[in-house]
CSV table of C-alpha atoms in Angstrom, one decimal:
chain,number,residue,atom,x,y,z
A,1,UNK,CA,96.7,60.4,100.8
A,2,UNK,CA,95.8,63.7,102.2
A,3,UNK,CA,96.0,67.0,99.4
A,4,UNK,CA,97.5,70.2,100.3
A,5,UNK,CA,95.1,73.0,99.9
A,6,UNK,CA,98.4,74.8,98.3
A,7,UNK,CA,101.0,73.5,96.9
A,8,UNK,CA,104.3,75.4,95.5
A,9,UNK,CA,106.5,73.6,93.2
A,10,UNK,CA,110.0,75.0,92.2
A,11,UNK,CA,109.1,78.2,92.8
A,12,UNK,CA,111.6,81.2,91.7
A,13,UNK,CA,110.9,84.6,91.4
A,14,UNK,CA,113.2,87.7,90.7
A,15,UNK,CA,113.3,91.6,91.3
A,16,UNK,CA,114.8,93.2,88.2
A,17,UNK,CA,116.9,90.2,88.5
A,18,UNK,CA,117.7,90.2,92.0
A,19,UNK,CA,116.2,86.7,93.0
A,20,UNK,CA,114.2,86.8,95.9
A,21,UNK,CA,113.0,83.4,96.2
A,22,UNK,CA,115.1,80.5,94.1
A,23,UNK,CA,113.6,76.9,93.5
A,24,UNK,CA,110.8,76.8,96.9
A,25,UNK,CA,108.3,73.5,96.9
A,26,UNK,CA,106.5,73.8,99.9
A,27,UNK,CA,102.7,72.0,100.6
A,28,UNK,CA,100.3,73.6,103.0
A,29,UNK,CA,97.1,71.5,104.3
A,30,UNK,CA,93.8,72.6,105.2
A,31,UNK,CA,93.5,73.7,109.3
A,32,UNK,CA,97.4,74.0,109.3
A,33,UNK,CA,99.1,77.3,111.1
A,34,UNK,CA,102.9,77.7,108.9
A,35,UNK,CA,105.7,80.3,110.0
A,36,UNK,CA,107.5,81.5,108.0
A,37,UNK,CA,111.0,82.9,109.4
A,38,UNK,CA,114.5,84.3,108.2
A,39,UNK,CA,116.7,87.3,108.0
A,40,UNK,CA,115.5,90.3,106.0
A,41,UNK,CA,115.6,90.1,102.7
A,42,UNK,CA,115.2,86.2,102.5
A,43,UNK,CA,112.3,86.5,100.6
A,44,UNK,CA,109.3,86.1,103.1
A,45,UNK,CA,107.2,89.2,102.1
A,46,UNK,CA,108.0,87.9,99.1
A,47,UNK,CA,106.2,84.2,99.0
A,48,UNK,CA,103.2,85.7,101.4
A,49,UNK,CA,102.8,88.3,98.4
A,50,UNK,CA,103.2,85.4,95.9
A,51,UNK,CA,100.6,83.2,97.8
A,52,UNK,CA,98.1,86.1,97.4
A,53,UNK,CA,98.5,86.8,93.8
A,54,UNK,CA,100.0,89.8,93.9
A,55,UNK,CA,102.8,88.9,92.3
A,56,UNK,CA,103.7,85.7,90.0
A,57,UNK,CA,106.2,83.0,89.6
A,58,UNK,CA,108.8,83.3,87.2
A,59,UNK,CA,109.4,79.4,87.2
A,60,UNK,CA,107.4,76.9,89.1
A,61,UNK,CA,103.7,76.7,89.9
A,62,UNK,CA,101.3,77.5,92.1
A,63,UNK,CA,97.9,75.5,92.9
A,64,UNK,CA,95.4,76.0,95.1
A,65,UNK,CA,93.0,73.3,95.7
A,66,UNK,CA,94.7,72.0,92.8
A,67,UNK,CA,93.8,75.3,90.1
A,68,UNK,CA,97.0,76.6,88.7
A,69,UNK,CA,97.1,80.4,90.2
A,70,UNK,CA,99.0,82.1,87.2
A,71,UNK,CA,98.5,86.0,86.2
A,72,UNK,CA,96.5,85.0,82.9
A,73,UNK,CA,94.2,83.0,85.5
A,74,UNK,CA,93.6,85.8,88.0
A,75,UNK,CA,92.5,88.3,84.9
A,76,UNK,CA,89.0,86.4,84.4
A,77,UNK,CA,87.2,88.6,87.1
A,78,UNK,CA,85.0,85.4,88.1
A,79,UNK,CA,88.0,83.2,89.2
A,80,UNK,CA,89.8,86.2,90.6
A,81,UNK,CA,87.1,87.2,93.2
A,82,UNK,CA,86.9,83.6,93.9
A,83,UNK,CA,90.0,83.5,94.4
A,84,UNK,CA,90.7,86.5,96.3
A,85,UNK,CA,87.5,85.6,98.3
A,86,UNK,CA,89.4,82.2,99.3
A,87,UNK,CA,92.9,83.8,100.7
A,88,UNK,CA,92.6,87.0,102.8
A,89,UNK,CA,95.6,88.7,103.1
A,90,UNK,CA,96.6,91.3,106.6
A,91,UNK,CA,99.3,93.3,105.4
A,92,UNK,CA,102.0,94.9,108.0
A,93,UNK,CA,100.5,98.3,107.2
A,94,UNK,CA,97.4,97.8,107.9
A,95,UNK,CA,97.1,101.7,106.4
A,96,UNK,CA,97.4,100.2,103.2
A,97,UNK,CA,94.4,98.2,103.7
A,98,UNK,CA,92.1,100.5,104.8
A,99,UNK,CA,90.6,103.3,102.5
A,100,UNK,CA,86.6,103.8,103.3
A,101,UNK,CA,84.9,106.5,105.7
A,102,UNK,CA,83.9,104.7,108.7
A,103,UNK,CA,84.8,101.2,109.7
A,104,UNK,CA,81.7,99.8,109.5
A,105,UNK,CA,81.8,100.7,105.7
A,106,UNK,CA,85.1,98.7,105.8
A,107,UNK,CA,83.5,95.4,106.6
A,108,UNK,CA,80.9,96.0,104.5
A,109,UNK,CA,83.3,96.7,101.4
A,110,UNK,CA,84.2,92.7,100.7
A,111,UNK,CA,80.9,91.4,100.8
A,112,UNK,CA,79.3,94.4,98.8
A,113,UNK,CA,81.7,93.5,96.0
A,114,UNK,CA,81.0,89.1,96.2
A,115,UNK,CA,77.3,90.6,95.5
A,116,UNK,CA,75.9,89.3,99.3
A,117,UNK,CA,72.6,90.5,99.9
A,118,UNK,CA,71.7,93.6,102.3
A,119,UNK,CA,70.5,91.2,104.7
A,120,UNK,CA,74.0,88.6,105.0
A,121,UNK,CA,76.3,92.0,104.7
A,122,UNK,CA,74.4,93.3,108.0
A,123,UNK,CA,74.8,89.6,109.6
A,124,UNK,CA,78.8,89.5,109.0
A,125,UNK,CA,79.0,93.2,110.0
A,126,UNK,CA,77.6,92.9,113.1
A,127,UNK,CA,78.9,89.6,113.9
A,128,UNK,CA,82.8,90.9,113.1
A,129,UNK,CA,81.8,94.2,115.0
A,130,UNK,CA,80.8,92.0,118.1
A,131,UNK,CA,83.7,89.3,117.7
A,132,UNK,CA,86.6,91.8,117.8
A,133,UNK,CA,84.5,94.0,120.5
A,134,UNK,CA,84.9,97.0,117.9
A,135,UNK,CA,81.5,97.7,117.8
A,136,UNK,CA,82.2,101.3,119.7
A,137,UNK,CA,84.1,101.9,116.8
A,138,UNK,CA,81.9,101.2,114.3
A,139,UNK,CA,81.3,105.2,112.5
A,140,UNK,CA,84.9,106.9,113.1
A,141,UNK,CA,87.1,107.0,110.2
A,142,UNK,CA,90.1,104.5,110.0
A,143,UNK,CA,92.8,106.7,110.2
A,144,UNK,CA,91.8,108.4,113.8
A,145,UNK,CA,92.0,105.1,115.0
A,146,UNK,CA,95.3,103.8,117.5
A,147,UNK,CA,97.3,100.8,115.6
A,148,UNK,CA,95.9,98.1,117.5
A,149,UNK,CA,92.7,99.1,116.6
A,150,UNK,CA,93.5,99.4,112.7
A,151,UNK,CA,94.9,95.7,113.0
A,152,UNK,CA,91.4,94.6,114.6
A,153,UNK,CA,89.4,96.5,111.8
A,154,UNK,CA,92.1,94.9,108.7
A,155,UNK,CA,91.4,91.6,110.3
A,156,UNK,CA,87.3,92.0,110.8
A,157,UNK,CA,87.5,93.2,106.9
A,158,UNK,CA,89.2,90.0,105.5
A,159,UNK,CA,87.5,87.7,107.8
A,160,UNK,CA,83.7,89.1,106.2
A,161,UNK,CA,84.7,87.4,103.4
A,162,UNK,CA,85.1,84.5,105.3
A,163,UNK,CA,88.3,83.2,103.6
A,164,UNK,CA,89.6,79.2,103.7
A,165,UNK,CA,93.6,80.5,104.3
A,166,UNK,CA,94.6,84.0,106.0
A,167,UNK,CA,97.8,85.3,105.8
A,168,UNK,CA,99.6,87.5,107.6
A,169,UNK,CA,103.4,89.7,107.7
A,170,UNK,CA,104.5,90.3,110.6
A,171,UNK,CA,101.1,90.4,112.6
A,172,UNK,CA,102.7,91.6,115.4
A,173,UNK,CA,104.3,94.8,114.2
A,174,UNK,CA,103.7,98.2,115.7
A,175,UNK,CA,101.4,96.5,118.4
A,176,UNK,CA,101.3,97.4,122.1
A,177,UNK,CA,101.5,94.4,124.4
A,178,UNK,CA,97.6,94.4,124.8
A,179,UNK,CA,97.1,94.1,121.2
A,180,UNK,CA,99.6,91.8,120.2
A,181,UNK,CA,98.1,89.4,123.4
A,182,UNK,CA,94.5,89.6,121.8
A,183,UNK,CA,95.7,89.1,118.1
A,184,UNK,CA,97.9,85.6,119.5
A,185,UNK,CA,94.7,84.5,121.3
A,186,UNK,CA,92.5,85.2,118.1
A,187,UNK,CA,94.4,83.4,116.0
A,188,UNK,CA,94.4,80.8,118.2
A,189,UNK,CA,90.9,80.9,117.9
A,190,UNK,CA,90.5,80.8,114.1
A,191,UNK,CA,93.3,77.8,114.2
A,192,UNK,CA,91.1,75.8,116.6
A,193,UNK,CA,88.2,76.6,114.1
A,194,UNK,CA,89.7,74.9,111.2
A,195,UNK,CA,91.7,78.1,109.4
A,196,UNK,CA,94.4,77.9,107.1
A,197,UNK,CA,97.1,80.3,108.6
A,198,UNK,CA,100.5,81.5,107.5
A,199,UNK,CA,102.5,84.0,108.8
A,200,UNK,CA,105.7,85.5,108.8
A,201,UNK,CA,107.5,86.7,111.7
A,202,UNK,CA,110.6,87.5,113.5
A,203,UNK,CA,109.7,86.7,116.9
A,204,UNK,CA,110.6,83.0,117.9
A,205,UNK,CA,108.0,83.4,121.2
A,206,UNK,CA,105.0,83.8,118.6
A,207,UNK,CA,106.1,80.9,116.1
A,208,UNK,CA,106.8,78.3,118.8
A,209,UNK,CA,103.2,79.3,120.1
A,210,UNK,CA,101.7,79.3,116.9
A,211,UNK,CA,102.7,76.8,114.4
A,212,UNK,CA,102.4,73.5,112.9
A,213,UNK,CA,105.1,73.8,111.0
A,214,UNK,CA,108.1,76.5,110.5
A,215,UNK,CA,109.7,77.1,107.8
A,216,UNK,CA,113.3,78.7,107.3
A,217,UNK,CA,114.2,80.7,104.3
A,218,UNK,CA,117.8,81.5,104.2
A,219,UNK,CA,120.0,84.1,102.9
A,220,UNK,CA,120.5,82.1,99.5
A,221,UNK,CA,116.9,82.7,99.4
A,222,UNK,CA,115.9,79.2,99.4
A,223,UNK,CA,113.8,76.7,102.0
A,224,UNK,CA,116.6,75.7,104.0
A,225,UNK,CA,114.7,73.6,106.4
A,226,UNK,CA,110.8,72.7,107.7
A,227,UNK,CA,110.8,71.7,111.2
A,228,UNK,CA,107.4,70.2,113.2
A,229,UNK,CA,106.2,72.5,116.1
A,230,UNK,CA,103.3,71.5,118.8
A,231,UNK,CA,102.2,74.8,119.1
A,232,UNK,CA,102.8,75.8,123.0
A,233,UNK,CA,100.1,75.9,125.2
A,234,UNK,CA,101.5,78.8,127.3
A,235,UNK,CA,99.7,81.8,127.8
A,236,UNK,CA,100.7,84.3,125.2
A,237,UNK,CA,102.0,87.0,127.7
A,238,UNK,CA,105.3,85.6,127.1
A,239,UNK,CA,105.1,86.9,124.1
């Protein structure tokens, strides 16, 4: 029987008692693409922040590969840059994400810290620059740059470290039509490559041509269904 690569059981977790996601089991397997989708406020942001270790469940547990992800787990520095090396995480802001002088010091940031050698940091760099076509980009500073363009250098930066799941909120957000056409087609690409994505969205167009599976929160903040998807082969200028 195949294993998930993650697997949430009875999951709850609560805001200064405001519960923002009540009793969620959910398994993800290696290669798949999961939506996630809801109102606001069903607690989305809230599992994709979960999944990344940013925050921790107040019941229920969370494996990957089968190792429990718990907050006394993630403070041993060796299992929490593993860890963080394995799930790369695109936030809606991609401001938030990006803090060095140039971009190119950007891609070079994860990789500097897993202690890569001068040598495999200038192979990834060079590689993402060329792969997201950024490479004109490559010495002005992250904040002079348009949103499409932060979204490419936020996702070159998570992709150096080469992670096994990526997730993104709202990937679409703030995007001209352009951008949000490349970013469908790339994740296409990583998909077909074998990457573990999930993502949350709002826009039905982007989950039907995306996912696996989708999965519904609802305003009770709870899985209220998981529904099989072929992902649709149309172009993504429907989008």
């Amino acid at each position: 029987m195949k294993k998930p690569i993650i697997s949430l059981n009875d999951i709850c977790f609560a805001y200064e008692g405001v519960v923002a996601l009540r009793h969620v089991t959910l398994d993800i397997y290696r290669g798949e693409t999961i939506v996630l989708q809801g109102d606001n406020g069903c607690g989305k942001s809230t599992l994709l922040k979960l999944l990344n270790g940013l925050i921790f469940p107040e019941v229920g547990t969370y494996q990957l590969d089968e190792m429990a992800i718990t907050e006394k787990a993630l403070k041993n520095a060796r299992f929490s840059k593993r860890f963080h090396q394995r799930i790369g995480f695109i936030f809606q802001d991609a401001d938030v994400q990006l803090f060095c002088g140039s971009v190119e010091e950007e891609i070079q940031f994860g990789p500097v810290q897993m202690g890569l050698s001068e040598t495999e940091i200038h192979r990834r760099t060079e590689d993402l620059l060329h792969l997201l076509n950024i490479e004109h980009l490559r010495k002005r500073a992250p904040y002079h740059l348009s949103g499409g363009e932060k979204r490419k250098v936020a996702i070159a930066c998570i992709l150096s470290m080469n992670p096994d799941v990526l997730v993104l909120d709202e990937p679409l957000a703030g995007l001209d039509q352009k951008s949000q056409v490349w970013l469908i087609d790339f994740l296409r690409q990583l998909h077909q490559a074998g990457k573990t994505l999930i993502l949350s969205t709002h826009n039905e167009a982007l989950a039907k041509l995306l996912a696996d599976r989708l999965v519904y929160l609802n305003d009770n903040h709870e899985i209220e269904s998981i529904v099989e998807n072929k992902p649709n082969k149309a172009t993504a200028d429907c989008v």
